[in-house]
Amino acid sequence: NAGVTQTPKFQVLKTGQSMTLQCAQDMNHNSMYWYRQDPGMGLRLIYYSASEGTTDKGEVPNGYNVSRLNKREFSLRLESAAPSQTSVYFCASSDTYGGNYGYTFGSGTRLTVV
Amino acid sequence: AQSVTQLDSQVPVFEEAPVELRCNYSSSVSVYLFWYVQYPNQGLQLLLKYLSGSTLVKGINGFEAEFNKSQTSFHLRKPSVHISDTAEYFCAVSDLIDSWGKLQFGAGTQVVVTP
């Protein structure tokens, strides 16, 4: 089925470890996004990529980096994980006019940092 | 800057009863509005959206929402809920200035449907 695929689904890290969350979409969307979801706070934008070759910071970028590898793939990297980064991470994509027409979300990555 | 307030963090409701989830937003420019649903351990799915035109928007699974510009609200309603409607619901806004459509989400409303 067409959509947004995220890997891994679950991950436990020790403080200070690094990891990369992978995201790929097969809908030929230009824009891609990374959000984190925390209880009572909704979803907060970490980084986004309006089109291939561009990335920009969102609301909560500290401690993260991203790479738009090509039109399909947008990865999120934690260089030195901290317990405050324990969260559920969602990747999303949208068409050229962005979220104005609605996002398609992946199923999420549940990350625990101990 | 835009913001979204969902007025209820949790809404308990009996099966076959109506439900209303309240959403207010603030923005200095015109906006697009969305409701998403998240079932347990899943990603978010689009329920409905308001872009322009009729202020009453119908979505999937029998949900509808009404855009009220004067009250800056976009409340979600369903006349008769099912057990399967138990989920978390998110209101989101995107302003028309930002053509790359970054969505601002509310904190979410947990709907719990009981028999």
mmCIF file of C-alpha atoms in Angstrom:
data_model
loop_
_atom_site.group_PDB
_atom_site.id
_atom_site.type_symbol
_atom_site.label_atom_id
_atom_site.label_comp_id
_atom_site.label_asym_id
_atom_site.label_seq_id
_atom_site.Cartn_x
_atom_site.Cartn_y
_atom_site.Cartn_z
ATOM 1 C CA ASN A 1 0.000 0.000 0.000
ATOM 2 C CA ALA A 2 1.162 3.528 -0.768
ATOM 3 C CA GLY A 3 2.114 5.619 2.182
ATOM 4 C CA VAL A 4 4.825 6.630 4.619
ATOM 5 C CA THR A 5 7.102 3.974 6.082
ATOM 6 C CA GLN A 6 9.104 4.534 9.251
ATOM 7 C CA THR A 7 11.807 2.356 10.746
ATOM 8 C CA PRO A 8 12.357 1.185 13.393
ATOM 9 C CA LYS A 9 9.019 0.930 15.195
ATOM 10 C CA PHE A 10 10.604 0.682 18.636
ATOM 11 C CA GLN A 11 14.030 1.601 19.987
ATOM 12 C CA VAL A 12 15.687 1.809 23.384
ATOM 13 C CA LEU A 13 18.853 3.896 23.642
ATOM 14 C CA LYS A 14 21.228 4.669 26.433
ATOM 15 C CA THR A 15 21.980 8.302 27.196
ATOM 16 C CA GLY A 16 24.671 9.562 24.836
ATOM 17 C CA GLN A 17 24.084 6.993 22.101
ATOM 18 C CA SER A 18 23.241 8.067 18.589
ATOM 19 C CA MET A 19 20.722 6.738 16.108
ATOM 20 C CA THR A 20 18.944 7.587 12.877
ATOM 21 C CA LEU A 21 15.231 7.259 12.288
ATOM 22 C CA GLN A 22 14.366 6.462 8.710
ATOM 23 C CA CYS A 23 11.353 7.642 6.746
ATOM 24 C CA ALA A 24 10.329 6.946 3.153
ATOM 25 C CA GLN A 25 7.240 7.878 1.160
ATOM 26 C CA ASP A 26 6.075 6.570 -2.185
ATOM 27 C CA MET A 27 3.424 9.161 -3.029
ATOM 28 C CA ASN A 28 5.748 11.513 -4.922
ATOM 29 C CA HIS A 29 5.169 14.217 -2.303
ATOM 30 C CA ASN A 30 7.527 17.180 -2.245
ATOM 31 C CA SER A 31 7.291 18.043 1.438
ATOM 32 C CA MET A 32 8.250 15.911 4.413
ATOM 33 C CA TYR A 33 8.127 16.505 8.152
ATOM 34 C CA TRP A 34 9.293 15.096 11.468
ATOM 35 C CA TYR A 35 7.120 15.539 14.548
ATOM 36 C CA ARG A 36 7.395 14.320 18.102
ATOM 37 C CA GLN A 37 4.368 13.443 20.193
ATOM 38 C CA ASP A 38 4.374 13.778 23.960
ATOM 39 C CA PRO A 39 1.402 13.294 26.309
ATOM 40 C CA GLY A 40 -0.701 16.425 26.682
ATOM 41 C CA MET A 41 1.371 18.366 24.152
ATOM 42 C CA GLY A 42 0.036 17.184 20.835
ATOM 43 C CA LEU A 43 2.522 16.989 17.983
ATOM 44 C CA ARG A 44 5.413 19.407 17.754
ATOM 45 C CA LEU A 45 7.391 19.989 14.577
ATOM 46 C CA ILE A 46 11.080 19.148 14.792
ATOM 47 C CA TYR A 47 12.274 19.721 11.212
ATOM 48 C CA TYR A 48 10.725 19.861 7.812
ATOM 49 C CA SER A 49 11.778 19.705 4.191
ATOM 50 C CA ALA A 50 9.664 21.748 1.803
ATOM 51 C CA SER A 51 11.298 20.126 -1.208
ATOM 52 C CA GLU A 52 14.233 17.944 -2.111
ATOM 53 C CA GLY A 53 17.443 19.681 -1.162
ATOM 54 C CA THR A 54 15.994 21.962 1.514
ATOM 55 C CA THR A 55 15.501 21.535 5.242
ATOM 56 C CA ASP A 56 14.375 23.940 7.936
ATOM 57 C CA LYS A 57 13.977 23.980 11.686
ATOM 58 C CA GLY A 58 10.614 23.600 13.288
ATOM 59 C CA GLU A 59 9.461 24.328 16.800
ATOM 60 C CA VAL A 60 11.782 21.943 18.703
ATOM 61 C CA PRO A 61 14.958 21.285 16.647
ATOM 62 C CA ASN A 62 17.566 21.190 19.419
ATOM 63 C CA GLY A 63 19.361 17.853 19.674
ATOM 64 C CA TYR A 64 18.309 16.688 16.213
ATOM 65 C CA ASN A 65 19.597 16.793 12.667
ATOM 66 C CA VAL A 66 17.921 15.787 9.430
ATOM 67 C CA SER A 67 18.858 14.744 5.930
ATOM 68 C CA ARG A 68 16.643 14.827 2.869
ATOM 69 C CA LEU A 69 18.420 12.048 1.018
ATOM 70 C CA ASN A 70 16.230 12.263 -2.087
ATOM 71 C CA LYS A 71 12.592 12.999 -2.840
ATOM 72 C CA ARG A 72 11.435 9.819 -1.121
ATOM 73 C CA GLU A 73 13.547 9.722 2.021
ATOM 74 C CA PHE A 74 13.899 12.015 5.031
ATOM 75 C CA SER A 75 15.912 10.846 8.026
ATOM 76 C CA LEU A 76 16.126 12.178 11.576
ATOM 77 C CA ARG A 77 19.319 11.783 13.588
ATOM 78 C CA LEU A 78 19.893 12.003 17.308
ATOM 79 C CA GLU A 79 23.611 12.588 17.792
ATOM 80 C CA SER A 80 23.704 12.178 21.577
ATOM 81 C CA ALA A 81 20.414 10.939 22.952
ATOM 82 C CA ALA A 82 19.007 12.406 26.174
ATOM 83 C CA PRO A 83 16.108 11.173 28.346
ATOM 84 C CA SER A 84 14.154 14.286 27.301
ATOM 85 C CA GLN A 85 14.069 12.837 23.792
ATOM 86 C CA THR A 86 11.976 9.899 24.934
ATOM 87 C CA SER A 87 8.914 10.288 22.740
ATOM 88 C CA VAL A 88 6.960 8.939 19.808
ATOM 89 C CA TYR A 89 8.291 10.248 16.520
ATOM 90 C CA PHE A 90 6.159 10.641 13.424
ATOM 91 C CA CYS A 91 7.194 11.299 9.883
ATOM 92 C CA ALA A 92 4.691 12.811 7.465
ATOM 93 C CA SER A 93 4.576 13.902 3.859
ATOM 94 C CA SER A 94 2.375 16.195 1.805
ATOM 95 C CA ASP A 95 1.945 17.463 -1.715
ATOM 96 C CA THR A 96 3.541 20.571 -3.200
ATOM 97 C CA TYR A 97 1.163 22.868 -1.407
ATOM 98 C CA GLY A 98 2.055 21.310 1.876
ATOM 99 C CA GLY A 99 -0.267 20.593 4.720
ATOM 100 C CA ASN A 100 -2.959 22.730 3.175
ATOM 101 C CA TYR A 101 -4.291 19.533 1.688
ATOM 102 C CA GLY A 102 -3.518 17.223 4.573
ATOM 103 C CA TYR A 103 -0.566 15.121 5.621
ATOM 104 C CA THR A 104 -0.020 11.393 5.323
ATOM 105 C CA PHE A 105 1.586 10.056 8.492
ATOM 106 C CA GLY A 106 3.768 7.070 9.166
ATOM 107 C CA SER A 107 2.927 4.687 11.988
ATOM 108 C CA GLY A 108 5.549 6.145 14.314
ATOM 109 C CA THR A 109 8.743 5.217 16.151
ATOM 110 C CA ARG A 110 8.510 4.791 19.906
ATOM 111 C CA LEU A 111 11.878 5.833 21.354
ATOM 112 C CA THR A 112 12.947 5.395 24.954
ATOM 113 C CA VAL A 113 16.205 6.903 26.211
ATOM 114 C CA VAL A 114 17.428 5.490 29.517
ATOM 115 C CA ALA B 1 1.995 33.113 14.878
ATOM 116 C CA GLN B 2 -0.861 30.680 15.042
ATOM 117 C CA SER B 3 -2.032 28.508 17.906
ATOM 118 C CA VAL B 4 -4.667 25.849 18.515
ATOM 119 C CA THR B 5 -6.578 25.156 21.710
ATOM 120 C CA GLN B 6 -8.576 22.008 22.237
ATOM 121 C CA LEU B 7 -10.816 22.791 25.144
ATOM 122 C CA ASP B 8 -11.289 19.269 26.460
ATOM 123 C CA SER B 9 -8.476 16.843 27.184
ATOM 124 C CA GLN B 10 -10.855 13.911 27.623
ATOM 125 C CA VAL B 11 -14.466 13.342 26.616
ATOM 126 C CA PRO B 12 -16.315 10.276 27.932
ATOM 127 C CA VAL B 13 -19.421 9.373 25.946
ATOM 128 C CA PHE B 14 -21.894 6.513 25.798
ATOM 129 C CA GLU B 15 -22.321 4.467 22.649
ATOM 130 C CA GLU B 16 -24.937 5.922 20.256
ATOM 131 C CA ALA B 17 -24.815 9.304 22.004
ATOM 132 C CA PRO B 18 -23.671 12.459 20.183
ATOM 133 C CA VAL B 19 -20.254 13.972 20.757
ATOM 134 C CA GLU B 20 -18.742 17.404 20.168
ATOM 135 C CA LEU B 21 -15.034 18.153 20.358
ATOM 136 C CA ARG B 22 -14.159 21.790 20.653
ATOM 137 C CA CYS B 23 -11.299 23.534 18.879
ATOM 138 C CA ASN B 24 -10.385 27.216 18.853
ATOM 139 C CA TYR B 25 -7.526 28.772 16.965
ATOM 140 C CA SER B 26 -5.762 32.083 16.779
ATOM 141 C CA SER B 27 -4.116 33.494 13.707
ATOM 142 C CA SER B 28 -3.575 36.909 12.210
ATOM 143 C CA VAL B 29 -4.171 35.569 8.705
ATOM 144 C CA SER B 30 -6.587 33.242 6.983
ATOM 145 C CA VAL B 31 -6.137 29.578 7.749
ATOM 146 C CA TYR B 32 -6.829 26.050 6.670
ATOM 147 C CA LEU B 33 -8.221 23.752 9.381
ATOM 148 C CA PHE B 34 -7.996 20.017 9.920
ATOM 149 C CA TRP B 35 -9.127 17.259 12.232
ATOM 150 C CA TYR B 36 -7.055 14.107 12.592
ATOM 151 C CA VAL B 37 -7.787 10.885 14.462
ATOM 152 C CA GLN B 38 -5.243 8.611 16.103
ATOM 153 C CA TYR B 39 -6.262 5.098 17.074
ATOM 154 C CA PRO B 40 -4.158 3.347 19.724
ATOM 155 C CA ASN B 41 -0.592 2.638 18.624
ATOM 156 C CA GLN B 42 -1.181 4.033 15.151
ATOM 157 C CA GLY B 43 -0.304 7.137 13.177
ATOM 158 C CA LEU B 44 -2.696 9.993 12.487
ATOM 159 C CA GLN B 45 -5.412 9.823 9.836
ATOM 160 C CA LEU B 46 -7.137 12.800 8.263
ATOM 161 C CA LEU B 47 -10.820 13.010 9.253
ATOM 162 C CA LEU B 48 -11.740 16.181 7.428
ATOM 163 C CA LYS B 49 -10.444 19.558 6.360
ATOM 164 C CA TYR B 50 -11.679 23.063 5.714
ATOM 165 C CA LEU B 51 -9.942 24.924 2.913
ATOM 166 C CA SER B 52 -12.650 27.264 1.624
ATOM 167 C CA GLY B 53 -16.312 27.352 0.637
ATOM 168 C CA SER B 54 -19.070 25.862 2.756
ATOM 169 C CA THR B 55 -18.393 26.244 6.449
ATOM 170 C CA LEU B 56 -19.915 22.832 7.196
ATOM 171 C CA VAL B 57 -17.439 20.132 6.298
ATOM 172 C CA LYS B 58 -18.230 16.423 6.196
ATOM 173 C CA GLY B 59 -15.532 13.846 6.741
ATOM 174 C CA ILE B 60 -15.069 10.131 7.075
ATOM 175 C CA ASN B 61 -16.836 7.853 9.559
ATOM 176 C CA GLY B 62 -19.841 10.183 9.948
ATOM 177 C CA PHE B 63 -17.915 13.117 11.418
ATOM 178 C CA GLU B 64 -18.532 16.722 10.476
ATOM 179 C CA ALA B 65 -17.123 20.063 11.555
ATOM 180 C CA GLU B 66 -18.226 23.663 11.277
ATOM 181 C CA PHE B 67 -15.896 26.555 10.649
ATOM 182 C CA ASN B 68 -16.918 29.721 12.471
ATOM 183 C CA LYS B 69 -14.669 32.594 11.472
ATOM 184 C CA SER B 70 -16.109 35.133 13.897
ATOM 185 C CA GLN B 71 -15.557 32.791 16.839
ATOM 186 C CA THR B 72 -12.331 31.344 15.396
ATOM 187 C CA SER B 73 -13.624 27.858 16.062
ATOM 188 C CA PHE B 74 -13.726 24.535 14.233
ATOM 189 C CA HIS B 75 -15.713 22.126 16.375
ATOM 190 C CA LEU B 76 -16.022 18.463 15.445
ATOM 191 C CA ARG B 77 -19.307 16.556 15.855
ATOM 192 C CA LYS B 78 -20.766 13.123 15.382
ATOM 193 C CA PRO B 79 -24.466 12.476 15.994
ATOM 194 C CA SER B 80 -24.064 8.876 17.184
ATOM 195 C CA VAL B 81 -20.754 7.362 18.253
ATOM 196 C CA HIS B 82 -19.605 3.754 18.158
ATOM 197 C CA ILE B 83 -17.188 1.903 20.385
ATOM 198 C CA SER B 84 -14.736 2.024 17.477
ATOM 199 C CA ASP B 85 -14.634 5.838 17.711
ATOM 200 C CA THR B 86 -12.549 5.531 20.872
ATOM 201 C CA ALA B 87 -9.376 7.367 19.886
ATOM 202 C CA GLU B 88 -7.494 10.626 20.279
ATOM 203 C CA TYR B 89 -8.549 13.515 18.079
ATOM 204 C CA PHE B 90 -6.323 16.394 17.041
ATOM 205 C CA CYS B 91 -7.286 19.748 15.621
ATOM 206 C CA ALA B 92 -4.652 21.423 13.427
ATOM 207 C CA VAL B 93 -4.242 24.735 11.610
ATOM 208 C CA SER B 94 -2.101 25.899 8.714
ATOM 209 C CA ASP B 95 -1.935 29.552 7.718
ATOM 210 C CA LEU B 96 -2.141 30.644 4.119
ATOM 211 C CA ILE B 97 1.042 32.687 4.259
ATOM 212 C CA ASP B 98 3.193 29.626 4.747
ATOM 213 C CA SER B 99 2.726 27.769 1.482
ATOM 214 C CA TRP B 100 4.741 24.838 2.726
ATOM 215 C CA GLY B 101 1.909 24.139 5.126
ATOM 216 C CA LYS B 102 3.494 23.458 8.469
ATOM 217 C CA LEU B 103 0.668 22.296 10.687
ATOM 218 C CA GLN B 104 0.202 23.534 14.233
ATOM 219 C CA PHE B 105 -1.533 20.873 16.324
ATOM 220 C CA GLY B 106 -3.669 21.138 19.409
ATOM 221 C CA ALA B 107 -2.899 19.030 22.475
ATOM 222 C CA GLY B 108 -5.512 16.444 21.563
ATOM 223 C CA THR B 109 -8.843 15.214 22.961
ATOM 224 C CA GLN B 110 -9.166 11.628 24.104
ATOM 225 C CA VAL B 111 -12.620 10.223 23.343
ATOM 226 C CA VAL B 112 -13.643 7.168 25.335
ATOM 227 C CA VAL B 113 -16.846 5.475 24.201
ATOM 228 C CA THR B 114 -18.484 3.075 26.624
ATOM 229 C CA PRO B 115 -21.458 0.725 26.097
#
